[in-house]
Tab-separated table of C-alpha atoms and ligand atoms in Angstrom:
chain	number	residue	atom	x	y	z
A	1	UNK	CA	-19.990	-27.230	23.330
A	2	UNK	CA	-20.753	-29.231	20.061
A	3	UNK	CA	-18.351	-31.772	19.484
A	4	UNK	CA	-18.602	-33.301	15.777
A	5	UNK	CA	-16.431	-35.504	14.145
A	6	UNK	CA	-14.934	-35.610	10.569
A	7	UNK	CA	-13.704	-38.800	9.309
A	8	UNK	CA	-12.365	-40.462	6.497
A	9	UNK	CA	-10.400	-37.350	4.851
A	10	UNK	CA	-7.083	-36.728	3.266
A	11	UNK	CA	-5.370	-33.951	5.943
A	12	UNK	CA	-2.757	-31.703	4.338
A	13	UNK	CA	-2.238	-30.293	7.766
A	14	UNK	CA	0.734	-28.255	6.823
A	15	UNK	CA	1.623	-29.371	10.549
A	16	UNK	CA	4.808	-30.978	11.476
A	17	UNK	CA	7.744	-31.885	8.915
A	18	UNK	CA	6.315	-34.256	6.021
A	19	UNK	CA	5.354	-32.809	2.839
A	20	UNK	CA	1.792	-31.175	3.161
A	21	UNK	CA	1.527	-32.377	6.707
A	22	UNK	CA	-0.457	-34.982	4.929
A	23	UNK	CA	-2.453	-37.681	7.109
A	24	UNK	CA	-4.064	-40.196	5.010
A	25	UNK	CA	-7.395	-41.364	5.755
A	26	UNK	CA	-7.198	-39.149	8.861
A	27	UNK	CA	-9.851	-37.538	11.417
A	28	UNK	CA	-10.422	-34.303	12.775
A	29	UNK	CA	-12.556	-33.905	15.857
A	30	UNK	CA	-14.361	-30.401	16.694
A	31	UNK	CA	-15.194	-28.787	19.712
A	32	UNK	CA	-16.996	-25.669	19.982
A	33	UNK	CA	-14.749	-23.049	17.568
A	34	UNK	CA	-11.580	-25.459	18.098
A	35	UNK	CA	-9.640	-28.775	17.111
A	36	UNK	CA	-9.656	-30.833	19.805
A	37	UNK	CA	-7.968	-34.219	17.863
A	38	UNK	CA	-6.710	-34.878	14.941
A	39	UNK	CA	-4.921	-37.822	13.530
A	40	UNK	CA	-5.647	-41.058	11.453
A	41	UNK	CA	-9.259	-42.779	11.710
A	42	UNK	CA	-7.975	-45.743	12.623
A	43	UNK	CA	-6.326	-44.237	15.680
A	44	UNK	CA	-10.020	-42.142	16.980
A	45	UNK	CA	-9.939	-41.883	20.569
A	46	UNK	CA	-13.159	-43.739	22.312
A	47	UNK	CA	-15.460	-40.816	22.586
A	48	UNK	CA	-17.039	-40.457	26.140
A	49	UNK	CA	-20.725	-41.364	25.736
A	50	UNK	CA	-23.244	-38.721	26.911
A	51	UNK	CA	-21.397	-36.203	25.028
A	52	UNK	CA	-23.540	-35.737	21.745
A	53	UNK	CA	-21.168	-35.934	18.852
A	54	UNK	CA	-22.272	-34.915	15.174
A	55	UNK	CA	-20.425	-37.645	12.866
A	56	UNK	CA	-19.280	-36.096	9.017
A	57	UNK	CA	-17.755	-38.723	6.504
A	58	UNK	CA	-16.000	-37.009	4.345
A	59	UNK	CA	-15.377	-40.064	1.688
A	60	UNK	CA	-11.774	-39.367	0.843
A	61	UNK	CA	-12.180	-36.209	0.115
A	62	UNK	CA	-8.980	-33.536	0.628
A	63	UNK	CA	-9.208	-31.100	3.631
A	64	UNK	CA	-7.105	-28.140	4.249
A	65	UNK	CA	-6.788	-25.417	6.649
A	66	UNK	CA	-9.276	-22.810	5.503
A	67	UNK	CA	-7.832	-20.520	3.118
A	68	UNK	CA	-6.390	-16.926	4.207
A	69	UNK	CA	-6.473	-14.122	1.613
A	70	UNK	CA	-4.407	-11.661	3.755
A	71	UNK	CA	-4.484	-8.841	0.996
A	72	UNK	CA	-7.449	-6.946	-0.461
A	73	UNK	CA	-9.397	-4.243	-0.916
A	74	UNK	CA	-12.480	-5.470	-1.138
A	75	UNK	CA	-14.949	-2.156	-0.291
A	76	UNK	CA	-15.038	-0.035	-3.096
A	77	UNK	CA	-17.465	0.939	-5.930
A	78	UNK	CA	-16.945	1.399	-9.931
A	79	UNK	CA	-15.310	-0.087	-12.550
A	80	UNK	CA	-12.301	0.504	-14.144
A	81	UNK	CA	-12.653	-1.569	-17.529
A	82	UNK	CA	-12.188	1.328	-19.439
A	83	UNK	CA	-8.209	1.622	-18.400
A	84	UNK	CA	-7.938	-2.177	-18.729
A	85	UNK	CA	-8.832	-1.345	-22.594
A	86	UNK	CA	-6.514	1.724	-22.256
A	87	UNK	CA	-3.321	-0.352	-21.288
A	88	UNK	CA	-3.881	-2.969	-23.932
A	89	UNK	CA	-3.350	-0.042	-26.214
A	90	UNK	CA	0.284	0.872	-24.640
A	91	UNK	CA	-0.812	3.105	-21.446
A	92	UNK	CA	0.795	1.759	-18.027
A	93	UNK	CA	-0.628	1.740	-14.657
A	94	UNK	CA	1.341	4.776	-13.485
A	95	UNK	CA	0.832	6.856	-16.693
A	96	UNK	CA	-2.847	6.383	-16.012
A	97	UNK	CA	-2.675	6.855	-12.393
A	98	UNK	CA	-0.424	10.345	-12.726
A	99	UNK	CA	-3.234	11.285	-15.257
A	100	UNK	CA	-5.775	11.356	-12.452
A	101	UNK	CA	-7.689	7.775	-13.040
A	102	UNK	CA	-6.277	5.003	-11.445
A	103	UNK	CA	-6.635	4.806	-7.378
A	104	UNK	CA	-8.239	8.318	-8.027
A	105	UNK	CA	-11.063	7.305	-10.025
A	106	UNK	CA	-12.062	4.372	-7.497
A	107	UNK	CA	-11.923	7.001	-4.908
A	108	UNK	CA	-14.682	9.309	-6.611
A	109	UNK	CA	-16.811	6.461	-7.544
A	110	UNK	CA	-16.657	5.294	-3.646
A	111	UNK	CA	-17.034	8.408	-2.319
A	112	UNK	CA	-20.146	9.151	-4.624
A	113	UNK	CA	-21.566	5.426	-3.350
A	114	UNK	CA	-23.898	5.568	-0.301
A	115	UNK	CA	-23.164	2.320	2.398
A	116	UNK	CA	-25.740	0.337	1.490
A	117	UNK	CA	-24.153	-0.022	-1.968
A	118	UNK	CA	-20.638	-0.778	-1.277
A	119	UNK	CA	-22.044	-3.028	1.818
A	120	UNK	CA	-23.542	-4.951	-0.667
A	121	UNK	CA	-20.671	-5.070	-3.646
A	122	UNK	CA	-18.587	-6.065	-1.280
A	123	UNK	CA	-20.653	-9.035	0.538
A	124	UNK	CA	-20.985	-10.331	-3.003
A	125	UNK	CA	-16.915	-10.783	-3.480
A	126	UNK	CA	-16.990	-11.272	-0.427
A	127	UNK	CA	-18.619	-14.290	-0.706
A	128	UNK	CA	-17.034	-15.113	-4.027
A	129	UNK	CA	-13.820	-15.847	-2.017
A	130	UNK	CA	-15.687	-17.930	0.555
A	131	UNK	CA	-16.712	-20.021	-2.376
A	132	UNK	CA	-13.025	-20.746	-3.313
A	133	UNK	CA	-12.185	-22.024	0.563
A	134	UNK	CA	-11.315	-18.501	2.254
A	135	UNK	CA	-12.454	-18.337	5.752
A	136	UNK	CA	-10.183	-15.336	6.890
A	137	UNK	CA	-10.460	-12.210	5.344
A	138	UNK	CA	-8.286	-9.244	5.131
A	139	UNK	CA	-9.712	-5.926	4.204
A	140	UNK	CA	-8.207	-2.035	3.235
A	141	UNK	CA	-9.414	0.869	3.836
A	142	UNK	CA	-7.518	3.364	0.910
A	143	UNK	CA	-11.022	4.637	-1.200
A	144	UNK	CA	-12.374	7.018	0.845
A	145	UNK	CA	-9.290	8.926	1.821
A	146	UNK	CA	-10.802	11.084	4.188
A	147	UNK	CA	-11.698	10.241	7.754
A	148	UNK	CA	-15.296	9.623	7.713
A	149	UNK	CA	-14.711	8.264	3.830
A	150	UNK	CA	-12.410	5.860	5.454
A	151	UNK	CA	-14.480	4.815	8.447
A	152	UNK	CA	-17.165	4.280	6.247
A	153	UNK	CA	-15.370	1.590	4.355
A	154	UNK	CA	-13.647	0.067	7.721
A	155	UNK	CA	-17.226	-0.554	8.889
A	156	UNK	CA	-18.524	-1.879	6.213
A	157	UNK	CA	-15.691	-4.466	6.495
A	158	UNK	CA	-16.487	-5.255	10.111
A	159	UNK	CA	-20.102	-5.395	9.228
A	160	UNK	CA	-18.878	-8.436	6.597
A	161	UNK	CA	-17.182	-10.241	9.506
A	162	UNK	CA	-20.466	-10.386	11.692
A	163	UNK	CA	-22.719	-10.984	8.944
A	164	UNK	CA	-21.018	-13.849	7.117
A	165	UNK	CA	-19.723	-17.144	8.406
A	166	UNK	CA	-15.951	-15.474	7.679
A	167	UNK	CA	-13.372	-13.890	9.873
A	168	UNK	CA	-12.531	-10.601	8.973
A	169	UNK	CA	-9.108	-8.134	9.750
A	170	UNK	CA	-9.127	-4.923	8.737
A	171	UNK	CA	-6.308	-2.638	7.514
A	172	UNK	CA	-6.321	1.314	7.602
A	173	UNK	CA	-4.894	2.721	4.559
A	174	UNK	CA	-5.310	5.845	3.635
A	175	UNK	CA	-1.859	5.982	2.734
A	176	UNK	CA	-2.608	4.690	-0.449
A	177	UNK	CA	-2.936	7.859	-2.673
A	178	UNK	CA	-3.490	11.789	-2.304
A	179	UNK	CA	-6.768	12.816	-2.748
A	180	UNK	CA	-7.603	15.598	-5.193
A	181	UNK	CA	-7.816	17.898	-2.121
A	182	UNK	CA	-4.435	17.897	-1.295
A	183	UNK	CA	-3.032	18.081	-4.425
A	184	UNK	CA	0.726	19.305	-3.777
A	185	UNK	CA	0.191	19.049	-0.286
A	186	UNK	CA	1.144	14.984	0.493
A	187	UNK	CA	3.146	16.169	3.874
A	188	UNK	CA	-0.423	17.878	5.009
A	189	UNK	CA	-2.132	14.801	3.853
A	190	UNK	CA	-0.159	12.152	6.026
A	191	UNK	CA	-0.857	15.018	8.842
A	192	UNK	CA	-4.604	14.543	8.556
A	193	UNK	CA	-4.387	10.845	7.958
A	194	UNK	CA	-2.489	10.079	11.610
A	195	UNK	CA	-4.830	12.176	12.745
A	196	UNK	CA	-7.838	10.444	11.752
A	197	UNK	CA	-5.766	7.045	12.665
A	198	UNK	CA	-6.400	8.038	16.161
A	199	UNK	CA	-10.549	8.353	15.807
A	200	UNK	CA	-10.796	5.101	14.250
A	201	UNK	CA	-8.427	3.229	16.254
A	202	UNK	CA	-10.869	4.055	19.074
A	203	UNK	CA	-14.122	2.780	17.199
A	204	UNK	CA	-12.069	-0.375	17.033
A	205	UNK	CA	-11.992	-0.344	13.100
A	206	UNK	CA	-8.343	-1.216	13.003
A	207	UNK	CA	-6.315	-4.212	12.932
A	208	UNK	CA	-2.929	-2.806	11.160
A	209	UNK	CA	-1.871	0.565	9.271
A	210	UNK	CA	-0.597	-0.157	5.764
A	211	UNK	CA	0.932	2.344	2.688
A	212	UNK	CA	1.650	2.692	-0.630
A	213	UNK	CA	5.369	3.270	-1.018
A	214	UNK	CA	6.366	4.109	-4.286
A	215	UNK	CA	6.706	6.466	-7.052
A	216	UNK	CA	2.660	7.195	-7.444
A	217	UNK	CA	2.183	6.868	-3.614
A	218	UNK	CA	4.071	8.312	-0.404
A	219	UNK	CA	7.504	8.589	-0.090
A	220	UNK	CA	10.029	7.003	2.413
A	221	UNK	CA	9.519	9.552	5.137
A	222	UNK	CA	6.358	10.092	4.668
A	223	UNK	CA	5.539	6.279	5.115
A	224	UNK	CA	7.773	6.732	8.407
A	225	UNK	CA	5.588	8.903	9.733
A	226	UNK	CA	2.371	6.753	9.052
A	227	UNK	CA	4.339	4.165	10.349
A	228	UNK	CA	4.825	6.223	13.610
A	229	UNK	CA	1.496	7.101	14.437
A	230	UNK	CA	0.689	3.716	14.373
A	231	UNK	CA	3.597	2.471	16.503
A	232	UNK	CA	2.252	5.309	18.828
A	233	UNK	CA	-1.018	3.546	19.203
A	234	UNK	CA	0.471	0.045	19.391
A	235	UNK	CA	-0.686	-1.132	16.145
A	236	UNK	CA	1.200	-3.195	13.844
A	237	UNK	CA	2.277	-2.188	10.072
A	238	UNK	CA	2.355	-3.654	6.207
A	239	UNK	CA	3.701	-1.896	3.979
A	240	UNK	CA	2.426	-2.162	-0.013
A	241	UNK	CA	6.535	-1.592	-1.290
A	242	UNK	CA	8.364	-1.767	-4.625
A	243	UNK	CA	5.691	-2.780	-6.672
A	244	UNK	CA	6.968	-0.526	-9.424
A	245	UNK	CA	10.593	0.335	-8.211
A	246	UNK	CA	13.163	-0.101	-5.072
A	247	UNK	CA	12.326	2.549	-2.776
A	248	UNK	CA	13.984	1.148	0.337
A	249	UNK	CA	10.160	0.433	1.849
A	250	UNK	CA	10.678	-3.150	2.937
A	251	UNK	CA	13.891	-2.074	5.114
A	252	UNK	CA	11.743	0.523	6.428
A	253	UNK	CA	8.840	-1.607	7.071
A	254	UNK	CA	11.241	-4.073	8.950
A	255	UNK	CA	12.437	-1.513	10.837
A	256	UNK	CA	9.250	-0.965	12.440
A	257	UNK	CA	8.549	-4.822	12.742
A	258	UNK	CA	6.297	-5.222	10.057
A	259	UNK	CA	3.978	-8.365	9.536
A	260	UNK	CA	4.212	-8.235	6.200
A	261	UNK	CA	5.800	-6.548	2.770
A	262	UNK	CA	3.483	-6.752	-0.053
A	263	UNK	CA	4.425	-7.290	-3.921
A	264	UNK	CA	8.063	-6.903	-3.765
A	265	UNK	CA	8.975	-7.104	-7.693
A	266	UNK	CA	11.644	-5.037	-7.510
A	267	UNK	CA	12.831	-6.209	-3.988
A	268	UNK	CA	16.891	-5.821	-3.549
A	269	UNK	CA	19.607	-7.638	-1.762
A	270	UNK	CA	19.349	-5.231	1.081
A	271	UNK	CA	15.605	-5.849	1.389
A	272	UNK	CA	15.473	-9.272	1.635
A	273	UNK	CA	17.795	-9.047	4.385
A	274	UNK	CA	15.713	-6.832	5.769
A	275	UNK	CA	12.979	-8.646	6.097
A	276	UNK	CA	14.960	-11.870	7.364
A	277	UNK	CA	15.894	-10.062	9.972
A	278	UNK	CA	12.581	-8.952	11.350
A	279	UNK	CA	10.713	-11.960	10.599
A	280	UNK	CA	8.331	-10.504	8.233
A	281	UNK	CA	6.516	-11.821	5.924
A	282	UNK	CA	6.494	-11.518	2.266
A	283	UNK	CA	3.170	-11.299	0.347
A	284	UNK	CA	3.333	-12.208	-2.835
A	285	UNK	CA	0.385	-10.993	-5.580
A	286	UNK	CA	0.552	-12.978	-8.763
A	287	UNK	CA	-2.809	-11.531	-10.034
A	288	UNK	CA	-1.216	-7.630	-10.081
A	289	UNK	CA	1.513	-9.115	-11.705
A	290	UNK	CA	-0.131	-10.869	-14.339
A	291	UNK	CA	-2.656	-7.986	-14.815
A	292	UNK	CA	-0.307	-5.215	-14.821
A	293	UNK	CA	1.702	-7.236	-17.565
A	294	UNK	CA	5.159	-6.919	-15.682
A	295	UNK	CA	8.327	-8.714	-16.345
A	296	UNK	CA	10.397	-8.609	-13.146
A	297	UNK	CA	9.379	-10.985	-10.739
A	298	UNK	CA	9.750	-10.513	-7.169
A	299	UNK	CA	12.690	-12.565	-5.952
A	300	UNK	CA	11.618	-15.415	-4.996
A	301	UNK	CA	14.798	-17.411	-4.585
A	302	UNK	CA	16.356	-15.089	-2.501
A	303	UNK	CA	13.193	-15.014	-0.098
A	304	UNK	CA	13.577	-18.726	0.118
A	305	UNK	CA	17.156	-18.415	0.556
A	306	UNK	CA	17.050	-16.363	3.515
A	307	UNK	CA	14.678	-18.191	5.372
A	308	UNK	CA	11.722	-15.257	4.401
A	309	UNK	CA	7.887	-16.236	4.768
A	310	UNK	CA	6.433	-16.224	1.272
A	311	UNK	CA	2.560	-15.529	1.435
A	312	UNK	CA	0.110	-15.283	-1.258
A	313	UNK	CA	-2.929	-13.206	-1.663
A	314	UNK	CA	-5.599	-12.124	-4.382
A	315	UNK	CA	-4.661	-8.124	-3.730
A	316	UNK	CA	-8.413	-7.776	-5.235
A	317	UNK	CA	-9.050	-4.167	-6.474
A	318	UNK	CA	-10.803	-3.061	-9.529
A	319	UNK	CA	-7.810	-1.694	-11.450
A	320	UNK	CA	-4.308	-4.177	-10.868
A	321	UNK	CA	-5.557	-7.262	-9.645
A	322	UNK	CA	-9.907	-7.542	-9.725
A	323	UNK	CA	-9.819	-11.466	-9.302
A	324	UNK	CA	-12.102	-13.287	-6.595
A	325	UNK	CA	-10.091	-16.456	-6.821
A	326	UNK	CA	-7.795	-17.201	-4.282
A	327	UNK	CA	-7.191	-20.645	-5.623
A	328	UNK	CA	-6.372	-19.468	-9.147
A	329	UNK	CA	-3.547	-17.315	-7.340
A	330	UNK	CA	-1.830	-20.403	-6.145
A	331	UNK	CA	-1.671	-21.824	-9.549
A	332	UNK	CA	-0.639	-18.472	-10.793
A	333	UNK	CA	2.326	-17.963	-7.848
A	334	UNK	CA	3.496	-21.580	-9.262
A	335	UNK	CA	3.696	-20.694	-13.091
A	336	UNK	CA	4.584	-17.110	-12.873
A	337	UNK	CA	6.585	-16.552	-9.954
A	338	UNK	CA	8.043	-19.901	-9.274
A	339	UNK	CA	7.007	-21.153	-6.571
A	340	UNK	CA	6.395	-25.086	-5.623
A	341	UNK	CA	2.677	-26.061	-5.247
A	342	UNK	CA	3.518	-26.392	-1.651
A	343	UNK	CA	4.727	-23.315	-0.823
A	344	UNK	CA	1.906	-22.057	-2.698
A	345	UNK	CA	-0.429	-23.166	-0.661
A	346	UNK	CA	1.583	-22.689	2.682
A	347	UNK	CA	1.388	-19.113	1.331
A	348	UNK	CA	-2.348	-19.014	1.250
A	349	UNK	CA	-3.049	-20.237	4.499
A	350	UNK	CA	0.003	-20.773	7.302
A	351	UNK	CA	2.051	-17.981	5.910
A	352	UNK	CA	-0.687	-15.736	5.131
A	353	UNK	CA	-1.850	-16.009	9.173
A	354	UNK	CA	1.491	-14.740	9.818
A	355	UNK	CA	1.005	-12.233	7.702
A	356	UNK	CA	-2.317	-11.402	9.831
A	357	UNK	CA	-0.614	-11.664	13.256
A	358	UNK	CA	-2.938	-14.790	13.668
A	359	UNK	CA	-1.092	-17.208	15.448
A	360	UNK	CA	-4.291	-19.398	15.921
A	361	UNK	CA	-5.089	-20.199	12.043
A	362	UNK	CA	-3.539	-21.117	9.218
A	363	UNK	CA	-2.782	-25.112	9.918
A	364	UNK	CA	-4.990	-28.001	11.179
A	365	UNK	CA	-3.407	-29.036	15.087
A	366	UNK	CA	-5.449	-29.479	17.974
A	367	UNK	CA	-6.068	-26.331	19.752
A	368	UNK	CA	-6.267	-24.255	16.599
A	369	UNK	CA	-9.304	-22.317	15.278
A	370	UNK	CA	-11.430	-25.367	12.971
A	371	UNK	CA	-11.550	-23.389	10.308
A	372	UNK	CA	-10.883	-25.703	7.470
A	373	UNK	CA	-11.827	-26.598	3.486
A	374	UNK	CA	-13.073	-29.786	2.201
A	375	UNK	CA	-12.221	-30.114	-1.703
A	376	UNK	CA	-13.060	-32.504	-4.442
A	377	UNK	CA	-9.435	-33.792	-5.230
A	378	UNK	CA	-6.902	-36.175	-4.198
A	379	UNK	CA	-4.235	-34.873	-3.496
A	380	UNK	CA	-3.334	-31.164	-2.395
A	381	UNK	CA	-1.068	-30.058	-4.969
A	382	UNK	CA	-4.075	-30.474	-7.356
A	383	UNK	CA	-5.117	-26.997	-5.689
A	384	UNK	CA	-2.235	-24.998	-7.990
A	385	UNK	CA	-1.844	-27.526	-10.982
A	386	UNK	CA	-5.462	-27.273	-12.172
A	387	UNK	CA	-7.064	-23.211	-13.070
A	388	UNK	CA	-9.874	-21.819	-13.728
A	389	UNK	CA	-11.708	-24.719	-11.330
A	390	UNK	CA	-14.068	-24.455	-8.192
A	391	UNK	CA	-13.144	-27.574	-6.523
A	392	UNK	CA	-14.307	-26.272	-2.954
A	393	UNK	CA	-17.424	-28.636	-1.448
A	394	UNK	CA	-17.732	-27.537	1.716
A	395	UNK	CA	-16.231	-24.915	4.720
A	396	UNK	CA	-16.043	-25.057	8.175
A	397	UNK	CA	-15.043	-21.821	10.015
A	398	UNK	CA	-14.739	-21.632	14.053
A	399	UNK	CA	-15.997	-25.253	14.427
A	400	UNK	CA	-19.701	-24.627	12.082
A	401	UNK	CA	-20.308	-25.570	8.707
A	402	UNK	CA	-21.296	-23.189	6.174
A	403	UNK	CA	-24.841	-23.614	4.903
B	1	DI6	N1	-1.084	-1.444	-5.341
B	1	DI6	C1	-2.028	-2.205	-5.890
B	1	DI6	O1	-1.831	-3.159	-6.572
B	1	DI6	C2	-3.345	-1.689	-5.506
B	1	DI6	N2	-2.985	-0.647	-4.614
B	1	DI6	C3	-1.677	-0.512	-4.596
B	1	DI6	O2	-1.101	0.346	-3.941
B	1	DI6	C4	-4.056	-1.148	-6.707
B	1	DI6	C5	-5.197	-0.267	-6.361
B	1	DI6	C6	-5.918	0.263	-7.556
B	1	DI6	O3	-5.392	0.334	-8.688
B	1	DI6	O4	-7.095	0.649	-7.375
B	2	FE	FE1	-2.787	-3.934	-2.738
């Protein structure tokens, strides 16, 4: 196994009780895939001889656990500039949606695209976010929205994970509107869509089952039933819930023990409690909120209140949310939502593994996954306070640096 060594860093470890975990002029050493040590330089265990050891310095530079964008949908094709234009003259997101664009138009476009072309749009965001520090990757199905429309985006998601230096977790939702098809038929929809659950779950394209619970996406029960197909097969469930308005998803979602609940503007008392109570997390998406133009924010002192794990993700899609910078969300969670630079980055990495079910990521201890980001700054709260900035030098994901 290759041992190397990284010294002379500044470790915002996110591990233990000070602020930032941070460890100043500390050391991390490697082994294979793993952290095997990790501490301050100037307390580096003697290294055995014979073992070869590949020696880094890292001249003061920051390191972080490797960022975690545990919300996307990153396989699709088209554009959708033309409704950006179309709600800076007054139209809203759901006006445009119920009109038939929105989600709908992605879905033609994708459909239309053969898998050579969306393999390739998507390796180049893709590897946009591995630019800004991400080393784990969550991707959606919810374009093709029928089965083999679906599976063709799930393995073209799996495909990313083995080609790139990036670990990738895929989430089936085809939940996420009714196709054209079905139009007036969402019960028969959900029907087909448990059904074609069980097919992919098989080809081992599925990591979790998510929805779209509101007004322009599947109601309560029909979530439930989503929900219950994928309890059936053991798999765990997010839930996409009152982006636009209070449907009772999150209490639902917690119900079934669900990782995470995602957006959450219009998240009440009962929800919150909800989701304290089953330990799941809450995924905040500053980009659809700043995109989308919306005033209520999700409430983010009560989540803190009640003890609730706030993540943060870049939700990238072409219509709400098409940024490929996870750290400009953690600046944007700071200055539009509230939170502390800290819990901004917790949220992108620790919080966001949670989020993931991945209890082996998402902080830098010994006998985690050394997947970690070396940055060009001093200090880690520089990550949220400065925008529009690519201060990411170098990645290392399962122990290897990217070339
Ligand atoms: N909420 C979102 O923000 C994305 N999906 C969802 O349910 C938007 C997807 C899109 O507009 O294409
Ligand atoms: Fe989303």
């Amino acid at each position: 196994m290759t041992r190397q060594l990284w010294r002379h860093a500044t470790l915002a470890t996110l591990d233990g009780a000070a602020p930032w975990g941070l460890v100043d002029d500390g050391a991390i050493i490697t082994e294979g895939s793993c952290i095997a040590w990790l501490g301050k330089d100037s307390a580096l265990p003697a290294v055995a001889p014979p073992q070869p050891v590949i020696e880094h310095d890292l001249g003061g530079a920051l390191v972080t656990p490797g960022l975690i964008d545990c919300h996307t949908h990153l396989v699709y094709a088209g554009s959708r500039w033309r409704e950006f234009e179309q709600r800076l003259q007054g139209a809203s997101y759901e006006e445009i949606a119920r009109a038939g664009g929105g989600i709908r138009a992605t879905v033609a476009a994708t459909r239309a695209a053969s898998d050579e072309a969306l393999l390739a749009a998507a390796r180049q965001r893709a590897c946009a976010l591995m630019a800004d520090g991400v080393t784990t990757l969550e991707i959606k199905s919810g374009y093709g929205l029928t089965g083999s429309d679906e599976a063709r985006l799930l393995r073209v998601a799996r495909r990313l994970g083995r080609e790139l230096a990036l670990e990738v977790c895929t989430t089936y939702l085809a939940a996420h509107a009714l196709p054209p098809e079905y139009e007036g038929r969402a019960d028969a929809y959900i029907d087909a869509a448990c059904a074609w659950l069980v097919d992919l779950h098989r080809e081992g394209l599925v990591d979790a089952v998510d929805a779209f619970c509101d007004r322009i996406g599947f109601t309560p029960a029909q979530t439930r039933r989503m929900f219950a197909a994928a309890a059936a097969l053991g798999l765990p469930v997010r839930l996409h819930a009152e982006q636009f308005s209070d449907q009772g998803g999150a209490a639902l979602a917690a119900s079934f023990g669900a990782l995470s609940c995602d957006h959450l503007e219009h998240l009440g008392a009962a929800g919150v409690a909800a989701l304290a109570r089953a330990g799941t997390v809450a995924v905040l998406l500053p980009g659809a909120f700043y995109f989308l133009g919306e005033t209520q924010r999700p409430p983010v002192a009560a989540l803190r209140a009640a003890g609730v794990p706030i993540a943060i993700a870049t939700d990238h899609n072409p219509g709400s949310s098409p940024t490929l910078s996870l750290v400009l969300m953690l600046n944007m969670a700071c200055t539009l939502l509230g939170l502390t630079p800290e819990e901004a980055l917790r949220g992108a990495t620790m919080n966001a593994a949670r989020a993931l079910g991945q209890g082996d990521r998402g902080r830098l201890a010994a006998g985690l996954r050394a997947d970690f980001a070396v940055w060009d700054l001093e200090h880690p709260a520089e990550l949220a306070c400065r925008f529009g900035h690519r201060p990411c030098r170098r990645v290392v994901c399962g122990g290897r640096e990217r070339p």
